[in-house]
mmCIF file of C-alpha atoms and ligand atoms in Angstrom:
data_model
loop_
_atom_site.group_PDB
_atom_site.id
_atom_site.type_symbol
_atom_site.label_atom_id
_atom_site.label_comp_id
_atom_site.label_asym_id
_atom_site.label_seq_id
_atom_site.Cartn_x
_atom_site.Cartn_y
_atom_site.Cartn_z
ATOM 1 C CA UNK D 848 -1.848 -18.450 7.460
ATOM 2 C CA UNK D 849 -1.531 -16.183 4.388
ATOM 3 C CA UNK D 850 1.854 -15.634 3.071
ATOM 4 C CA UNK D 851 3.464 -12.489 3.549
ATOM 5 C CA UNK D 852 6.407 -11.779 0.906
ATOM 6 C CA UNK D 853 8.457 -8.891 -0.572
ATOM 7 C CA UNK D 854 10.551 -8.255 -3.945
ATOM 8 C CA UNK D 855 12.356 -5.783 -5.196
ATOM 9 C CA UNK D 856 10.212 -3.978 -7.982
ATOM 10 C CA UNK D 857 8.110 -2.026 -9.517
ATOM 11 C CA UNK D 858 4.986 -1.817 -7.626
ATOM 12 C CA UNK D 859 3.396 -1.182 -11.570
ATOM 13 C CA UNK D 860 4.295 -4.350 -13.048
ATOM 14 C CA UNK D 861 2.908 -6.863 -10.216
ATOM 15 C CA UNK D 862 0.819 -9.783 -11.662
ATOM 16 C CA UNK D 863 -1.505 -9.450 -8.707
ATOM 17 C CA UNK D 864 -5.303 -9.166 -8.384
ATOM 18 C CA UNK D 865 -4.629 -5.688 -6.144
ATOM 19 C CA UNK D 866 -1.948 -2.429 -6.211
ATOM 20 C CA UNK D 867 -2.106 -0.788 -3.058
ATOM 21 C CA UNK D 868 -1.439 3.363 -4.278
ATOM 22 C CA UNK D 869 0.539 5.755 -1.302
ATOM 23 C CA UNK D 870 -2.207 8.234 -3.055
ATOM 24 C CA UNK D 871 -2.753 11.511 -0.834
ATOM 25 C CA UNK D 872 -5.608 13.161 0.885
ATOM 26 C CA UNK D 873 -6.639 14.915 -2.623
ATOM 27 C CA UNK D 874 -6.227 11.937 -4.536
ATOM 28 C CA UNK D 875 -5.681 14.067 -7.725
ATOM 29 C CA UNK D 876 -2.579 11.993 -8.192
ATOM 30 C CA UNK D 877 1.535 13.109 -7.367
ATOM 31 C CA UNK D 878 4.913 12.517 -7.534
ATOM 32 C CA UNK D 879 6.302 8.917 -6.658
ATOM 33 C CA UNK D 880 4.952 5.345 -6.189
ATOM 34 C CA UNK D 881 1.039 7.704 -6.878
ATOM 35 C CA UNK D 882 2.687 9.418 -10.000
ATOM 36 C CA UNK D 883 3.699 5.913 -11.820
ATOM 37 C CA UNK D 884 0.467 4.063 -10.455
ATOM 38 C CA UNK D 885 -1.594 6.840 -12.324
ATOM 39 C CA UNK D 886 1.052 7.106 -16.049
ATOM 40 C CA UNK D 887 0.761 3.107 -16.086
ATOM 41 C CA UNK D 888 -2.406 3.180 -15.217
ATOM 42 C CA UNK D 889 -3.468 5.581 -17.689
ATOM 43 C CA UNK D 890 -5.972 8.751 -17.354
ATOM 44 C CA UNK D 891 -8.821 6.925 -16.544
ATOM 45 C CA UNK D 892 -7.547 6.427 -12.869
ATOM 46 C CA UNK D 893 -7.270 10.293 -12.840
ATOM 47 C CA UNK D 894 -10.766 11.225 -13.891
ATOM 48 C CA UNK D 895 -12.368 7.228 -11.401
ATOM 49 C CA UNK D 896 -10.369 8.945 -8.608
ATOM 50 C CA UNK D 897 -12.825 12.451 -8.694
ATOM 51 C CA UNK D 898 -16.018 10.350 -10.198
ATOM 52 C CA UNK D 899 -15.311 8.024 -6.170
ATOM 53 C CA UNK D 900 -13.159 9.686 -3.931
ATOM 54 C CA UNK D 901 -14.803 13.720 -4.670
ATOM 55 C CA UNK D 902 -13.700 14.990 -0.660
ATOM 56 C CA UNK D 903 -10.691 12.906 -1.058
ATOM 57 C CA UNK D 904 -9.222 10.300 1.321
ATOM 58 C CA UNK D 905 -9.269 11.191 4.862
ATOM 59 C CA UNK D 906 -5.328 9.895 5.757
ATOM 60 C CA UNK D 907 -5.058 6.262 7.246
ATOM 61 C CA UNK D 908 -8.785 5.017 5.484
ATOM 62 C CA UNK D 909 -8.507 3.016 1.782
ATOM 63 C CA UNK D 910 -10.365 3.328 -1.193
ATOM 64 C CA UNK D 911 -10.218 1.631 -4.531
ATOM 65 C CA UNK D 912 -10.399 2.381 -8.278
ATOM 66 C CA UNK D 913 -10.153 -0.770 -11.069
ATOM 67 C CA UNK D 914 -6.717 -0.362 -11.627
ATOM 68 C CA UNK D 915 -7.029 0.825 -15.557
ATOM 69 C CA UNK D 916 -4.134 -0.692 -18.132
ATOM 70 C CA UNK D 917 -2.183 -2.094 -15.484
ATOM 71 C CA UNK D 918 -2.180 -6.244 -14.578
ATOM 72 C CA UNK D 919 -3.949 -5.592 -11.118
ATOM 73 C CA UNK D 920 -7.534 -5.322 -10.986
ATOM 74 C CA UNK D 921 -8.218 -3.454 -8.347
ATOM 75 C CA UNK D 922 -5.853 -0.204 -7.458
ATOM 76 C CA UNK D 923 -6.817 0.186 -3.255
ATOM 77 C CA UNK D 924 -5.750 3.904 -2.493
ATOM 78 C CA UNK D 925 -4.183 4.161 1.049
ATOM 79 C CA UNK D 926 -3.456 8.220 1.987
ATOM 80 C CA UNK D 927 -0.603 7.945 4.918
ATOM 81 C CA UNK D 928 0.412 10.815 7.066
ATOM 82 C CA UNK D 929 2.799 13.172 6.110
ATOM 83 C CA UNK D 930 5.653 12.063 8.597
ATOM 84 C CA UNK D 931 7.234 15.454 7.206
ATOM 85 C CA UNK D 932 4.254 18.186 7.488
ATOM 86 C CA UNK D 933 4.476 16.846 11.917
ATOM 87 C CA UNK D 934 1.636 13.452 11.204
ATOM 88 C CA UNK D 935 4.366 11.160 13.031
ATOM 89 C CA UNK D 936 0.804 9.098 15.386
ATOM 90 C CA UNK D 937 1.815 5.596 14.137
ATOM 91 C CA UNK D 938 -1.703 4.161 14.330
ATOM 92 C CA UNK D 939 -2.491 6.567 11.906
ATOM 93 C CA UNK D 940 0.547 4.284 9.572
ATOM 94 C CA UNK D 941 -0.952 1.106 10.819
ATOM 95 C CA UNK D 942 -4.744 2.071 10.116
ATOM 96 C CA UNK D 943 -3.236 2.244 6.152
ATOM 97 C CA UNK D 944 -2.924 -1.266 6.246
ATOM 98 C CA UNK D 945 -5.443 -1.984 7.707
ATOM 99 C CA UNK D 946 -7.793 -0.754 6.185
ATOM 100 C CA UNK D 947 -6.124 -1.667 2.757
ATOM 101 C CA UNK D 948 -6.135 -5.295 3.358
ATOM 102 C CA UNK D 949 -10.199 -5.273 4.251
ATOM 103 C CA UNK D 950 -10.940 -3.044 0.740
ATOM 104 C CA UNK D 951 -9.056 -5.467 -0.921
ATOM 105 C CA UNK D 952 -10.748 -7.951 1.511
ATOM 106 C CA UNK D 953 -14.050 -6.816 -0.288
ATOM 107 C CA UNK D 954 -13.198 -7.176 -3.352
ATOM 108 C CA UNK D 955 -12.004 -10.174 -3.720
ATOM 109 C CA UNK D 956 -8.937 -10.516 -4.319
ATOM 110 C CA UNK D 957 -6.498 -12.500 -3.705
ATOM 111 C CA UNK D 958 -2.988 -11.104 -3.767
ATOM 112 C CA UNK D 959 -2.193 -7.773 -2.880
ATOM 113 C CA UNK D 960 1.407 -5.962 -3.558
ATOM 114 C CA UNK D 961 1.718 -2.985 -1.393
ATOM 115 C CA UNK D 962 4.300 0.016 -1.404
ATOM 116 C CA UNK D 963 6.140 1.203 1.369
ATOM 117 C CA UNK D 964 3.647 3.568 2.441
ATOM 118 C CA UNK D 965 4.979 7.651 3.935
ATOM 119 C CA UNK D 966 8.213 6.572 3.482
ATOM 120 C CA UNK D 967 9.358 8.190 0.118
ATOM 121 C CA UNK D 968 8.161 12.393 0.411
ATOM 122 C CA UNK D 969 5.976 11.984 3.019
ATOM 123 C CA UNK D 970 9.569 11.015 5.112
ATOM 124 C CA UNK D 971 8.275 8.054 7.776
ATOM 125 C CA UNK D 972 11.602 6.947 8.968
ATOM 126 C CA UNK D 973 12.482 3.715 6.811
ATOM 127 C CA UNK D 974 13.579 1.693 9.616
ATOM 128 C CA UNK D 975 10.363 1.684 11.072
ATOM 129 C CA UNK D 976 8.112 2.060 8.116
ATOM 130 C CA UNK D 977 9.654 -1.461 6.992
ATOM 131 C CA UNK D 978 8.540 -2.358 10.704
ATOM 132 C CA UNK D 979 4.970 -0.836 10.414
ATOM 133 C CA UNK D 980 4.577 -2.553 7.086
ATOM 134 C CA UNK D 981 5.241 -5.705 8.298
ATOM 135 C CA UNK D 982 3.914 -5.802 12.064
ATOM 136 C CA UNK D 983 0.462 -4.631 10.819
ATOM 137 C CA UNK D 984 0.213 -6.628 7.965
ATOM 138 C CA UNK D 985 1.248 -10.158 9.283
ATOM 139 C CA UNK D 986 -1.125 -8.994 12.835
ATOM 140 C CA UNK D 987 -4.017 -8.486 10.255
ATOM 141 C CA UNK D 988 -3.685 -11.819 8.244
ATOM 142 C CA UNK D 989 -3.567 -13.762 11.039
ATOM 143 C CA UNK D 990 -6.486 -12.517 12.494
ATOM 144 C CA UNK D 991 -8.856 -11.430 10.302
ATOM 145 C CA UNK D 992 -10.470 -14.060 8.407
ATOM 146 C CA UNK D 993 -9.877 -12.514 4.343
ATOM 147 C CA UNK D 994 -10.023 -13.586 1.133
ATOM 148 C CA UNK D 995 -6.126 -12.060 1.007
ATOM 149 C CA UNK D 996 -3.361 -15.419 0.183
ATOM 150 C CA UNK D 997 -0.794 -13.951 -0.654
ATOM 151 C CA UNK D 998 0.653 -10.186 0.777
ATOM 152 C CA UNK D 999 2.874 -8.517 -0.993
ATOM 153 C CA UNK D 1000 5.909 -6.344 -0.247
ATOM 154 C CA UNK D 1001 6.932 -4.117 -2.972
ATOM 155 C CA UNK D 1002 10.238 -2.457 -2.102
ATOM 156 C CA UNK D 1003 11.834 -0.558 -5.027
ATOM 157 C CA UNK D 1004 15.430 -0.412 -3.991
ATOM 158 C CA UNK D 1005 17.217 -3.617 -3.010
ATOM 159 C CA UNK D 1006 19.167 -2.004 0.432
ATOM 160 C CA UNK D 1007 14.989 -1.893 1.749
ATOM 161 C CA UNK D 1008 14.272 -5.393 -0.169
ATOM 162 C CA UNK D 1009 16.619 -7.270 2.004
ATOM 163 C CA UNK D 1010 16.376 -5.122 4.927
ATOM 164 C CA UNK D 1011 12.044 -6.178 4.944
ATOM 165 C CA UNK D 1012 13.217 -9.893 4.423
ATOM 166 C CA UNK D 1013 14.994 -9.615 7.817
ATOM 167 C CA UNK D 1014 11.997 -8.951 9.827
ATOM 168 C CA UNK D 1015 9.747 -11.081 7.981
ATOM 169 C CA UNK D 1016 11.911 -13.940 8.912
ATOM 170 C CA UNK D 1017 12.971 -13.120 11.963
ATOM 171 C CA UNK D 1018 9.151 -12.209 12.847
ATOM 172 C CA UNK D 1019 7.296 -14.904 11.181
HETATM 173 P P1 ADP L 1445 4.830 8.091 0.609
HETATM 174 O O1 ADP L 1445 4.359 10.476 -0.684
HETATM 175 O O2 ADP L 1445 3.132 7.909 1.136
HETATM 176 O O3 ADP L 1445 5.989 9.090 1.195
HETATM 177 P P2 ADP L 1445 6.192 7.491 -2.060
HETATM 178 O O4 ADP L 1445 5.561 7.243 -3.522
HETATM 179 O O5 ADP L 1445 6.815 8.865 -2.117
HETATM 180 O O6 ADP L 1445 4.732 7.935 -1.183
HETATM 181 O O7 ADP L 1445 6.954 6.471 -1.532
HETATM 182 C C1 ADP L 1445 6.432 5.230 -0.821
HETATM 183 C C2 ADP L 1445 7.537 4.193 -1.422
HETATM 184 O O8 ADP L 1445 7.657 3.905 -2.535
HETATM 185 C C3 ADP L 1445 9.201 4.751 -0.387
HETATM 186 O O9 ADP L 1445 10.021 3.291 -0.389
HETATM 187 C C4 ADP L 1445 9.482 4.582 -2.229
HETATM 188 O O10 ADP L 1445 11.116 4.559 -2.680
HETATM 189 C C5 ADP L 1445 8.871 3.051 -3.046
HETATM 190 N N1 ADP L 1445 9.015 3.816 -4.689
HETATM 191 C C6 ADP L 1445 8.015 5.145 -5.733
HETATM 192 N N2 ADP L 1445 7.682 4.946 -6.701
HETATM 193 C C7 ADP L 1445 7.852 2.607 -6.442
HETATM 194 C C8 ADP L 1445 7.212 2.142 -7.472
HETATM 195 N N3 ADP L 1445 6.797 2.340 -8.603
HETATM 196 N N4 ADP L 1445 7.012 0.769 -7.436
HETATM 197 C C9 ADP L 1445 7.217 0.269 -5.746
HETATM 198 N N5 ADP L 1445 7.604 1.144 -5.811
HETATM 199 C C10 ADP L 1445 7.931 2.521 -5.321
#
């Protein structure tokens, strides 16, 4: 089975084939990890988003662009549910991880890094955001044939990293 790992760090610095962006429906850039990815990838990323996503992206869906100036070859964009605005359907958050992994597999990516989707500005309760990430990615890697050999969950702070690590160890 492919590896599921966790690291503490900045997703824009990950040396992987694909990084996942916690984007939004408009697909025209934003704050948080989205802003960091656009800054690190360079202005070409926004131009590519406009070209590839003229109508944006539905919540729970995912699509790809190239990585621009990032170490990663691909950015897989997914629009998480905005818990703070009342979008609280867990299956939408699960769908973000599943669809992003499918798209990464379609690109032939072998290594993929994820942030904790919806866990920042969109306000998803952190313990549940971590549970959805670990359970959904673990389940998808166990059951769906894919080119992906390693999924790295990237925690922006050490406390989240330790919580994710503990859950991975208890589940797998
Ligand atoms: P959302 O709008 O989906 O909630 P955010 O970008 O606000 O997305 O936050 C998602 C998660 O990404 C949060 O846990 C936040 O701490 C984390 N994060 C923010 N910047 C980075 C980064 N550069 N690398 C990795 N994780 C990040």
